[in-house]
Tab-separated table of C-alpha atoms and ligand atoms in Angstrom:
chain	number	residue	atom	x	y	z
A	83	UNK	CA	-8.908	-20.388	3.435
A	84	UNK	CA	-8.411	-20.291	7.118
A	85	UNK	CA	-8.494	-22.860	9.478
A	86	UNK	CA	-12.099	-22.978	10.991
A	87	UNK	CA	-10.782	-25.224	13.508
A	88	UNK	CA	-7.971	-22.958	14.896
A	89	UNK	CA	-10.432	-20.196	15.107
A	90	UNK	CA	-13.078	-21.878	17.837
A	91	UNK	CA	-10.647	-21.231	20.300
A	92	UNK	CA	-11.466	-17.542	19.914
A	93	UNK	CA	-15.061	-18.379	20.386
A	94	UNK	CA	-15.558	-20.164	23.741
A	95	UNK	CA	-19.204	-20.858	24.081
A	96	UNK	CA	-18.786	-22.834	20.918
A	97	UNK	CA	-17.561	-25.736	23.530
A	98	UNK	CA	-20.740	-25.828	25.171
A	99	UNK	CA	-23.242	-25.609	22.052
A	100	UNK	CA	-23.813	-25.811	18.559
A	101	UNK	CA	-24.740	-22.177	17.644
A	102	UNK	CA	-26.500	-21.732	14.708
A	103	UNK	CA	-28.244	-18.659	15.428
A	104	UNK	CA	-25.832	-16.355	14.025
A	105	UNK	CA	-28.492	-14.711	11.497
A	106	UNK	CA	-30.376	-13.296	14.691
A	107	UNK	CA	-26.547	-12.377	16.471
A	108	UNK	CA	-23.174	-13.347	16.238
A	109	UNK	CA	-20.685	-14.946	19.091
A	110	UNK	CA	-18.000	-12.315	19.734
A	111	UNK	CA	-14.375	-13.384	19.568
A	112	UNK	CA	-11.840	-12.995	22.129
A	113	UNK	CA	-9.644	-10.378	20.680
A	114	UNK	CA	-12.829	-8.101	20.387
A	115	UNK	CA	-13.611	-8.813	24.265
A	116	UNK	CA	-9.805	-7.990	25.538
A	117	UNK	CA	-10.039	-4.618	22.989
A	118	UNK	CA	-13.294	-3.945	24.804
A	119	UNK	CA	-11.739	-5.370	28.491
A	120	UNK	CA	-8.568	-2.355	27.610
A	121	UNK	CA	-11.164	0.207	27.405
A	122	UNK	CA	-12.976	-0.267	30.390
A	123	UNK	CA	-9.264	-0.993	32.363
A	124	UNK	CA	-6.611	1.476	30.568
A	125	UNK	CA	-8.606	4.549	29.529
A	126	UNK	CA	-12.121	4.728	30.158
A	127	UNK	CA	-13.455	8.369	29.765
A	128	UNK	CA	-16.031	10.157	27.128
A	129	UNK	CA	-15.553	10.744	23.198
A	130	UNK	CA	-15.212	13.929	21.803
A	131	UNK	CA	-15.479	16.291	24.434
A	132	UNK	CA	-12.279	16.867	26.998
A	133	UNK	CA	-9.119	17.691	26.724
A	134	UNK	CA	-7.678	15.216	29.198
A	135	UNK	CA	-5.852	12.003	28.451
A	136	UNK	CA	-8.310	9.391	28.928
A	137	UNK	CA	-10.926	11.553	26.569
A	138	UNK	CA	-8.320	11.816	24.387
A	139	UNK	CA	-7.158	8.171	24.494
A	140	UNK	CA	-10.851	7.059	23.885
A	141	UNK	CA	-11.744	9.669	21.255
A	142	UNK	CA	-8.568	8.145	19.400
A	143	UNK	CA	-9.550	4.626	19.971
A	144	UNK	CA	-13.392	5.845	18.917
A	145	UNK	CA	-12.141	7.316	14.878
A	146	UNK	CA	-9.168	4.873	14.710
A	147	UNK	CA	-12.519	2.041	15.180
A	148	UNK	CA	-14.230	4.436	12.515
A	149	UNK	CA	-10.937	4.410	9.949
A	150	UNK	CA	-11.207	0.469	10.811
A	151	UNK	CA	-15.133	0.067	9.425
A	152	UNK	CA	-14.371	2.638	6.874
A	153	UNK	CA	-11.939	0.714	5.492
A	154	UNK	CA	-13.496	-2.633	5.453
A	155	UNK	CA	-16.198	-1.064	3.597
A	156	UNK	CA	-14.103	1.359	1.385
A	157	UNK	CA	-16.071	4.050	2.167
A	158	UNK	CA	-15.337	7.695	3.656
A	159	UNK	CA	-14.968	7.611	7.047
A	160	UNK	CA	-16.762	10.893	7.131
A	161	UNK	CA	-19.852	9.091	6.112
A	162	UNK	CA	-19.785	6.481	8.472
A	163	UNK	CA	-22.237	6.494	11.771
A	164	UNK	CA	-22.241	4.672	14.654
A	165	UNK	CA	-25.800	3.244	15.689
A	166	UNK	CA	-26.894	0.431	17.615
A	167	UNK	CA	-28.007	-1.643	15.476
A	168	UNK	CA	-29.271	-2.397	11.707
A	169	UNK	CA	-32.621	-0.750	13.059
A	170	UNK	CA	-31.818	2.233	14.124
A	171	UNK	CA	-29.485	2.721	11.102
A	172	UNK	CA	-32.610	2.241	8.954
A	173	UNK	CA	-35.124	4.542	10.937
A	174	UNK	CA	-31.996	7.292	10.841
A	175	UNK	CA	-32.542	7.424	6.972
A	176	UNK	CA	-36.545	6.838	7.157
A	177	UNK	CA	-36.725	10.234	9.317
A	178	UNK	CA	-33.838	12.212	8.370
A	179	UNK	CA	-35.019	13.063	4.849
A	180	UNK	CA	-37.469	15.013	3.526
A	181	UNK	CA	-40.940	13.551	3.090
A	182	UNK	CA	-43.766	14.975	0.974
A	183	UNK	CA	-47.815	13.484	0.662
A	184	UNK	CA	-47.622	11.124	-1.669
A	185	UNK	CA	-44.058	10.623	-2.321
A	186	UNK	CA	-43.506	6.810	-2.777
A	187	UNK	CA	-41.057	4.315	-1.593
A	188	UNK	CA	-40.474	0.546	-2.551
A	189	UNK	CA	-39.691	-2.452	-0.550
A	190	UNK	CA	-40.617	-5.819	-0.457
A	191	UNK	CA	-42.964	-8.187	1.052
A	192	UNK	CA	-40.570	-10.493	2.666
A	193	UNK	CA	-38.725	-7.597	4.673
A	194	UNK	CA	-37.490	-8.008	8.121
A	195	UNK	CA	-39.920	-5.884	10.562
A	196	UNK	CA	-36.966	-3.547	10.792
A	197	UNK	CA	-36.712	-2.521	6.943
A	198	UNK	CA	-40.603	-2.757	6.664
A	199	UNK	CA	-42.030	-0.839	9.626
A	200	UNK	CA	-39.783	2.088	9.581
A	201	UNK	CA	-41.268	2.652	5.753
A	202	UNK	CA	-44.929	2.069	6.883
A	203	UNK	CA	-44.386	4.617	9.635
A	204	UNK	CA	-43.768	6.939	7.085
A	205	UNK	CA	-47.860	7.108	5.953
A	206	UNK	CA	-48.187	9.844	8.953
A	207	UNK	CA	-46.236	12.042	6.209
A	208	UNK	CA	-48.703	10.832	3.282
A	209	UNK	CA	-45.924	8.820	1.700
A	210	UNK	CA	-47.036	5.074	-0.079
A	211	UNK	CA	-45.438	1.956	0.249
A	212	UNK	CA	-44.879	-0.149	-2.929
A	213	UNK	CA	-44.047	-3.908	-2.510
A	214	UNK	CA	-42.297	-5.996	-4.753
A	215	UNK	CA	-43.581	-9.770	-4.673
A	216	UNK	CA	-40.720	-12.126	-3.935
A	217	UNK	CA	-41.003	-15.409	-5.865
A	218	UNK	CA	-41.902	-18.936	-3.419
A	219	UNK	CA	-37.941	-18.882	-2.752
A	220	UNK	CA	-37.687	-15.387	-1.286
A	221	UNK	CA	-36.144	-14.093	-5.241
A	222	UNK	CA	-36.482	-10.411	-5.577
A	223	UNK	CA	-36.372	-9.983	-9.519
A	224	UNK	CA	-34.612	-6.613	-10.184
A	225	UNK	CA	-37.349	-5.850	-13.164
A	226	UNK	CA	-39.929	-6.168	-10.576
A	227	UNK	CA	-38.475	-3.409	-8.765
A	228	UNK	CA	-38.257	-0.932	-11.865
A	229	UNK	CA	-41.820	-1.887	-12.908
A	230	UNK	CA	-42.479	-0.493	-9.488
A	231	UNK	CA	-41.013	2.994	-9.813
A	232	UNK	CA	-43.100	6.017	-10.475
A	233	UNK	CA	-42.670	9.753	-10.888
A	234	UNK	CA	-43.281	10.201	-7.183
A	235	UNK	CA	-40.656	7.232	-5.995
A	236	UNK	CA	-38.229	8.733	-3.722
A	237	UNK	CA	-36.069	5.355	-2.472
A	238	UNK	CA	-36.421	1.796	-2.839
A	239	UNK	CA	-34.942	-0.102	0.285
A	240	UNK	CA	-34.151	-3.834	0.239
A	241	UNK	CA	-32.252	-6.146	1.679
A	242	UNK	CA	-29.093	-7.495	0.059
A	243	UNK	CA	-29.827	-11.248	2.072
A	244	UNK	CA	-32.833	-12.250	3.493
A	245	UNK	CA	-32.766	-13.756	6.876
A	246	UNK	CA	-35.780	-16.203	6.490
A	247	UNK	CA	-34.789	-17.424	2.943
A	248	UNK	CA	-31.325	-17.087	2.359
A	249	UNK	CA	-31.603	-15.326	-0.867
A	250	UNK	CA	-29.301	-13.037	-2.445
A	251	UNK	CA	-30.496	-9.612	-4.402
A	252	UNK	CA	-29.068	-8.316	-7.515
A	253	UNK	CA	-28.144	-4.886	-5.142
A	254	UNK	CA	-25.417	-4.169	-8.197
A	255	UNK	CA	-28.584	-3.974	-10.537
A	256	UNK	CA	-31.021	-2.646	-8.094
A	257	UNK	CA	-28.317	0.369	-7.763
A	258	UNK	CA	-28.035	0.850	-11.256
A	259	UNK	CA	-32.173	0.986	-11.182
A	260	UNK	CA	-32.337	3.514	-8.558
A	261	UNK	CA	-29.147	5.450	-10.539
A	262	UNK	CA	-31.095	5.466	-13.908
A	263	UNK	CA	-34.555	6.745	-12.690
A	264	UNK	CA	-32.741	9.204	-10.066
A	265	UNK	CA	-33.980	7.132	-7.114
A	266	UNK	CA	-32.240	6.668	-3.698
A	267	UNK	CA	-31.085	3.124	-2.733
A	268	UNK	CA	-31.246	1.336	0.735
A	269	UNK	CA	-28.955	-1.764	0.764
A	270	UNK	CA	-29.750	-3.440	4.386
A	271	UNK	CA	-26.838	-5.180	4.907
A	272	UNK	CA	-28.133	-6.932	7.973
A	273	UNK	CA	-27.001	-10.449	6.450
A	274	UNK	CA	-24.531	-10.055	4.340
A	275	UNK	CA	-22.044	-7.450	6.020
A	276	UNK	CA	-19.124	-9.190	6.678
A	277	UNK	CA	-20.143	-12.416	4.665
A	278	UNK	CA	-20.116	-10.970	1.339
A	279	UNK	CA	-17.347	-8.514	0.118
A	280	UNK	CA	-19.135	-4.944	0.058
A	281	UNK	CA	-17.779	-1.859	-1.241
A	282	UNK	CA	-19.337	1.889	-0.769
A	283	UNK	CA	-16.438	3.076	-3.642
A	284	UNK	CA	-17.646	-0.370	-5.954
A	285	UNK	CA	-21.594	-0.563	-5.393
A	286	UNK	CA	-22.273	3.292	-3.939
A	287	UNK	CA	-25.973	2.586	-2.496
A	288	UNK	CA	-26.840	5.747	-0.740
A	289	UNK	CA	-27.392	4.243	2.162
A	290	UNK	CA	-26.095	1.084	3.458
A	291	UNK	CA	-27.626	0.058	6.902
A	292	UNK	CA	-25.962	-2.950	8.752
A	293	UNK	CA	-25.527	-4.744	12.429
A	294	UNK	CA	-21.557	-4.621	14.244
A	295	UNK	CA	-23.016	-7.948	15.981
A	296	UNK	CA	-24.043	-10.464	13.325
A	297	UNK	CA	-21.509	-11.086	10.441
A	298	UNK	CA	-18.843	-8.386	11.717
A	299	UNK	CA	-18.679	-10.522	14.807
A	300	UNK	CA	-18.689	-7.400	17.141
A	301	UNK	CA	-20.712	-7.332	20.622
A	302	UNK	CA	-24.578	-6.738	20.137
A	303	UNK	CA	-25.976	-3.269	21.003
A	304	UNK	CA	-23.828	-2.100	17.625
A	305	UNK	CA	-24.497	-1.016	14.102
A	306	UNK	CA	-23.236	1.013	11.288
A	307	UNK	CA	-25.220	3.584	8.854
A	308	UNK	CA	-22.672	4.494	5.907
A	309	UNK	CA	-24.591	7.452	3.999
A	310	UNK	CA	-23.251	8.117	0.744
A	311	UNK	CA	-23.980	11.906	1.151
A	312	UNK	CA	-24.412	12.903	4.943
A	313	UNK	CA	-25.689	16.117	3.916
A	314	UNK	CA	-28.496	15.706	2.526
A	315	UNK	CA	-29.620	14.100	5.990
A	316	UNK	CA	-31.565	15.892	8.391
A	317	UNK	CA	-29.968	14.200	12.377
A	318	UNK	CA	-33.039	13.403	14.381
A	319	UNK	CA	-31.303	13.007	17.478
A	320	UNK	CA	-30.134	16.943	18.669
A	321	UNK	CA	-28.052	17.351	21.892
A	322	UNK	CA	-24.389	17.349	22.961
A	323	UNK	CA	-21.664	16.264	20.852
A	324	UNK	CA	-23.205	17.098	17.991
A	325	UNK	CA	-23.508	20.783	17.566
A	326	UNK	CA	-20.104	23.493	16.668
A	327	UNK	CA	-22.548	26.104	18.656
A	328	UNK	CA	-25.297	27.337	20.338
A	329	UNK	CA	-26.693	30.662	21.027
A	330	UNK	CA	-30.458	31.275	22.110
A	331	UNK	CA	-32.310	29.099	19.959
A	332	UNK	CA	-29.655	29.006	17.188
A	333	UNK	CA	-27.158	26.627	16.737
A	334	UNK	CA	-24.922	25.184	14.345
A	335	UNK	CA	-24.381	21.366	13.320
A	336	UNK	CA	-20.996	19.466	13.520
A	337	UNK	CA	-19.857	18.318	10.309
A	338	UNK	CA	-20.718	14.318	9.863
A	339	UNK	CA	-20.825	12.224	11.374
A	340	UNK	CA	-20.806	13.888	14.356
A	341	UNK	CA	-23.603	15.802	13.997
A	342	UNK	CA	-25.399	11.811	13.979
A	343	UNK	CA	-24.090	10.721	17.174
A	344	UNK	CA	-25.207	13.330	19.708
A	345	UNK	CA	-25.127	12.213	23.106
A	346	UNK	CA	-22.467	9.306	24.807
A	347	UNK	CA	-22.552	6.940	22.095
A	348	UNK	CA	-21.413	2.784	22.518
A	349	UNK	CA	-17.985	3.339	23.433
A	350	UNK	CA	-16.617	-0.051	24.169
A	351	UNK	CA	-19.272	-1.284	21.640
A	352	UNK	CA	-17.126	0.822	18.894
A	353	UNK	CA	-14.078	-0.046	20.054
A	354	UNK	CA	-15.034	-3.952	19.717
A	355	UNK	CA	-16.725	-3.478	16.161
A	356	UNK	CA	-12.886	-1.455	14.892
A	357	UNK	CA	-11.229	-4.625	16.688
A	358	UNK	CA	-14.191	-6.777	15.149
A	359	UNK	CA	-13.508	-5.757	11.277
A	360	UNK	CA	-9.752	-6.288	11.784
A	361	UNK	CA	-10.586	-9.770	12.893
A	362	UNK	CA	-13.037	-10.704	9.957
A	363	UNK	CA	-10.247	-9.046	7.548
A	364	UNK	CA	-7.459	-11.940	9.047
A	365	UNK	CA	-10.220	-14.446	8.232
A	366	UNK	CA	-11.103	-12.393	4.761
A	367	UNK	CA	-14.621	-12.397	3.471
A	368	UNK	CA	-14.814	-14.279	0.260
A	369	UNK	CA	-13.463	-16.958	2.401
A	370	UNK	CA	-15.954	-16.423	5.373
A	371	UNK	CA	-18.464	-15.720	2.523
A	372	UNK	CA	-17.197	-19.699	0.943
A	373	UNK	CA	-17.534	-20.995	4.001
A	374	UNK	CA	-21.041	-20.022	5.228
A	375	UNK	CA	-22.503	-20.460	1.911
A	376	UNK	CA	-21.344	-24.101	2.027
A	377	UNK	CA	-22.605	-25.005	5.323
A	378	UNK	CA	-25.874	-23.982	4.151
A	379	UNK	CA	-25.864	-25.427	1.419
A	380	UNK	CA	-24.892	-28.492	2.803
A	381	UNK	CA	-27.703	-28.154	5.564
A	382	UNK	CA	-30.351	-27.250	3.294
A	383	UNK	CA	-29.323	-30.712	0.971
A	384	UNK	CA	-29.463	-33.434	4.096
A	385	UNK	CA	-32.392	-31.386	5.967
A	386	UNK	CA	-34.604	-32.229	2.381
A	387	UNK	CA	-33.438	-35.551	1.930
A	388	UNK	CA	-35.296	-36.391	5.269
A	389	UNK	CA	-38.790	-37.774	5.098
A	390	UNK	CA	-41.367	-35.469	6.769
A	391	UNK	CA	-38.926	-32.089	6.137
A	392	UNK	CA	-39.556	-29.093	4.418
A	393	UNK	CA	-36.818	-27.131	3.240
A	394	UNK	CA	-37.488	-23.064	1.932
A	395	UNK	CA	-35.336	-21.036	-0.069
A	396	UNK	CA	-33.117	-21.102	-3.186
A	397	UNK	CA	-30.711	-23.411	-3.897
A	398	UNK	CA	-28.363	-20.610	-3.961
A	399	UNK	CA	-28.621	-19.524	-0.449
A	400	UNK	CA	-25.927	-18.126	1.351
A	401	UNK	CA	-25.808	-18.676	5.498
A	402	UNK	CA	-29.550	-19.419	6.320
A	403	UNK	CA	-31.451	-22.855	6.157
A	404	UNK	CA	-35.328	-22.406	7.194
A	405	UNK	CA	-37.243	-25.753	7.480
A	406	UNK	CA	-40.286	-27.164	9.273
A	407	UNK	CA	-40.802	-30.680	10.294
A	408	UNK	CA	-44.335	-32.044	9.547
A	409	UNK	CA	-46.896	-29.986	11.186
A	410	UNK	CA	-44.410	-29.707	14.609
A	411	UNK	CA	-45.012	-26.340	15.660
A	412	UNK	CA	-40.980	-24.448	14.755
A	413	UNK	CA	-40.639	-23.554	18.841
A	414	UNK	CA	-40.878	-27.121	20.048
A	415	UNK	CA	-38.539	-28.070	16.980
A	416	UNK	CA	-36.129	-26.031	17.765
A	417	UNK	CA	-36.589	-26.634	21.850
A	418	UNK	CA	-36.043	-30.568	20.464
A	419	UNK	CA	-32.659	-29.930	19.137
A	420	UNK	CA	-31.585	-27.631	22.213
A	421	UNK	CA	-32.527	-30.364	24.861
A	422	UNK	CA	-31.344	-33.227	23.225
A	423	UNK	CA	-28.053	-31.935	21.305
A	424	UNK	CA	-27.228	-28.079	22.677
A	425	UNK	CA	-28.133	-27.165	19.305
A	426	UNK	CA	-29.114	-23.307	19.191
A	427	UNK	CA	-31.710	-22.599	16.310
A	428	UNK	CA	-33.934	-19.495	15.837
A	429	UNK	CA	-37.562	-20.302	15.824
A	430	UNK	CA	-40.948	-18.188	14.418
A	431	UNK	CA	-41.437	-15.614	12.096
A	432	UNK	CA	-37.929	-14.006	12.351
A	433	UNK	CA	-39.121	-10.834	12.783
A	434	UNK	CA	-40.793	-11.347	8.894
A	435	UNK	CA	-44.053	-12.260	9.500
A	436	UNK	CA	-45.088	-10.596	6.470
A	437	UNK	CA	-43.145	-12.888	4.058
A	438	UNK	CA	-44.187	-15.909	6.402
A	439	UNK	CA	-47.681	-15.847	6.138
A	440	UNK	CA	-47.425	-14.916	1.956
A	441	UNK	CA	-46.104	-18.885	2.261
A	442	UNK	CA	-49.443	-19.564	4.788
A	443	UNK	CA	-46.401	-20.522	7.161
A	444	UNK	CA	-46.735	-20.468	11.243
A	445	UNK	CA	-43.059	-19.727	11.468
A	446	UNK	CA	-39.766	-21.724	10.357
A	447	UNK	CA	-37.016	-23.328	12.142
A	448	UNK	CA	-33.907	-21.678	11.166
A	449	UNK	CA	-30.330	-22.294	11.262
A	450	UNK	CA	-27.718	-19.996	10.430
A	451	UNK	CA	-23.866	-20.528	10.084
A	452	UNK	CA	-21.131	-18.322	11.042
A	453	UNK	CA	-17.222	-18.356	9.906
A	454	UNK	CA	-16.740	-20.875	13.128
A	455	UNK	CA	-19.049	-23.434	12.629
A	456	UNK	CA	-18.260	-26.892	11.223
A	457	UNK	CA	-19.521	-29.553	8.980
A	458	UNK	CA	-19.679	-32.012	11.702
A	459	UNK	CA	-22.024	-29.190	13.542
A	460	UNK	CA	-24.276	-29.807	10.374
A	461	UNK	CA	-24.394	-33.296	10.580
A	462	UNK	CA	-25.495	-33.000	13.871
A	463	UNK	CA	-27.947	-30.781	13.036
A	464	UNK	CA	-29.107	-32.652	10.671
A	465	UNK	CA	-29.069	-35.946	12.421
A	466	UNK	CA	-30.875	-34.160	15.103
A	467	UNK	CA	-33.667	-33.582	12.938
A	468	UNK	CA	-33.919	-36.581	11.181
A	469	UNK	CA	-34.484	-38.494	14.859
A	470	UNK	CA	-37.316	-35.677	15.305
A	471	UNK	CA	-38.812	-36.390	12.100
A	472	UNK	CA	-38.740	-40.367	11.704
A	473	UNK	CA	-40.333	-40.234	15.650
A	474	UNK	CA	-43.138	-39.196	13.566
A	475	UNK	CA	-43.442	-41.947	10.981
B	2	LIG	C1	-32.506	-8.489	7.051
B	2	LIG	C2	-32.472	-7.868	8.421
B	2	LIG	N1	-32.675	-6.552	8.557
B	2	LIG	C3	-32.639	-5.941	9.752
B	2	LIG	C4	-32.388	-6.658	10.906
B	2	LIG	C5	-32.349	-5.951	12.218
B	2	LIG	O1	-31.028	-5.959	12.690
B	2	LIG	P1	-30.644	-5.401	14.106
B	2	LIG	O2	-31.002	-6.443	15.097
B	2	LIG	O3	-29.167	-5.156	14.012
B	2	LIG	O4	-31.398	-4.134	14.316
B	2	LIG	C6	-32.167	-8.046	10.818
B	2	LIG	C7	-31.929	-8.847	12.029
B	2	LIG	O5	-31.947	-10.044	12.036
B	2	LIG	C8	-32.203	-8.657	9.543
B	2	LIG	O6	-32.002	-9.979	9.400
């Protein structure tokens, strides 16, 4: 295990507040920022196109970054695309494949926006959305999803944690679903990449769609699509950078994953998610993976034990507590704990309004832990709300 203490340095903010918003973005540590900081101050030019030395320095930098997510994900680096963020890594699979009326695709009902919208965009094509109910704790039953699955289903997408609940999915068995009844799989990674191991060689989803500034701990305004066969993708974004030729109106594609990142992609923001993985390696992710899980846990036991607090999710949550204190609206919860202990929460619907108001809920306070937070962050979390809630009695 490392030592979460020796770690904050890395982090500085963390001496000014109590973040536990790390579900909605992570802080970035310091070794990212200087990788980043060399960029900008030692060789600064474009990726992929140029033959002198700073294009070629930051071209290097740009697929030795790739080999570094590649490997943290044991996948191909051949099939892995830069995006910027878990969003756009969705809506590259939603309208880069073939759609036909009435072809059918699952998800759930307690989706973030961002792995719900992109699907329901699809009815301009005639394709159907089929949700899978979640139980009261946010529990995706794998059955539930293979009940779901017609002649016509053409991918299920899910997410592997969900960011209002906590909850884990079966993705292993969900897989093995799609696998059986020659369905394509979505894993969004969103909350679980870099907090739970993941492996493109062990688990294979088709796609897996995640964020390079939540659990990775790179800078925001990064993400990662790793397709499990890039062919079979149609880009949606044409232009330079992506193209071997073009003649008239013809042209020819790069192989991936160029052919996905057409124009100047997120340099430095590349460079800092390469630098980012190597970081979260050091710290390893079963122990990262411990670590949140336990804070959370921990959260989730003293926030129910105080009168007046509700507490939502599983037991078995991993990194996300949501809770609401007596009929206090979440945003002047959560503006509570800020003004009177620095305490940075995430307040609302979390961009799931969907699986909020299945509960009847107005929104949720949440808070979400990341490898450098603390028990004695908890506890002050935690003793926050307990002042806010016996106020009330
Ligand atoms: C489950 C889930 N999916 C997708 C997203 C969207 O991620 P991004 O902000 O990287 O686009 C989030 C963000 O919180 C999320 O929690």
């Amino acid at each position: 295990m490392y030592d979460v203490y020796a770690i904050r340095p890395d982090f500085p903010v963390l001496e000014q507040v109590v973040y536990l918003d790390n579900a909605s973005t992570s802080q970035t540590p310091r070794p990212v920022v200087e990788a980043m900081n060399e960029y900008f101050f030692e060789y600064a030019g474009n990726y992929g196109r140029g033959a002198h030395r700073l294009a070629q320095a930051t071209t290097e930098h740009y697929e030795n970054a790739r080999e570094s997510v590649a490997s943290f994900f044991e996948a191909d680096p051949r099939n892995v695309i830069f995006t910027k963020n878990t969003t756009e890594s969705i809506n590259i699979v939603a309208h880069g494949r073939e759609w036909a009326p009435g072809d059918r695709v699952i998800t759930s009902a307690i989706e973030h926006h961002s792995n719900y919208l992109p699907w329901v965009g699809l009815s301009s094509y005639g394709v159907v959305l089929d949700l899978v109910d979640a139980n009261h704790e946010g529990i995706i039953d794998p059955n539930a999803v293979e009940e779901k699955i017609t002649d016509s289903t053409k991918l299920i997408a899910l997410s592997h944690v969900s960011n209002v609940f906590g909850s884990v999915l079966d993705i292993d068995q969900v897989i093995k679903i799609g696998r059986k009844h020659g369905v394509s799989v979505l894993v969004d990674a969103a909350q679980s990449a870099g907090e739970i191991p993941l492996s493109m060689k062990k688990l294979a989803p088709d796609y897996l769609a995640l964020p390079g500034h939540k659990g990775l701990l790179g800078p925001q305004g990064t993400g990662v699509l790793i397709i499990h066969d890039p062919e079979e993708l149609r880009p949606t974004i044409l232009g330079g950078g992506a193209v071997e030729w073009v003649r008239g109106c013809d042209y020819e594609l790069l192989d991936p994953p160029a052919r996905f990142e057409a124009g100047t992609p997120n340099i430095p923001g590349v460079i800092g998610v390469g630098r980012a993985v190597e970081y979260v390696k050091t710290l390893g992710v079963t122990n990262v993976e411990k670590h949140v899980t336990m804070l959370a846990r921990l959260a989730a036991k003293q926030l129910a034990e105080i009168e007046n607090v509700t507490v939502y999710g599983p037991e078995n949550r991993i990194g996300v507590v949501s809770f609401n204190v007596a009929d206090l609206h979440p945003h002047d919860v959560s503006m509570m704990l800020d003004e009177t202990n620095k305490i940075c929460t995430r307040s609302g619907y979390h961009c799931a309004m969907p699986a909020l108001l299945s509960l009847g809920l107005d929104g949720t306070v949440r808070a979400s832990f990341g490898p450098y937070n603390t028990i004695e962050e908890v506890n002050l979390l935690t003793g926050a709300v307990g002042l806010i809630a016996t106020s009330l009695v």
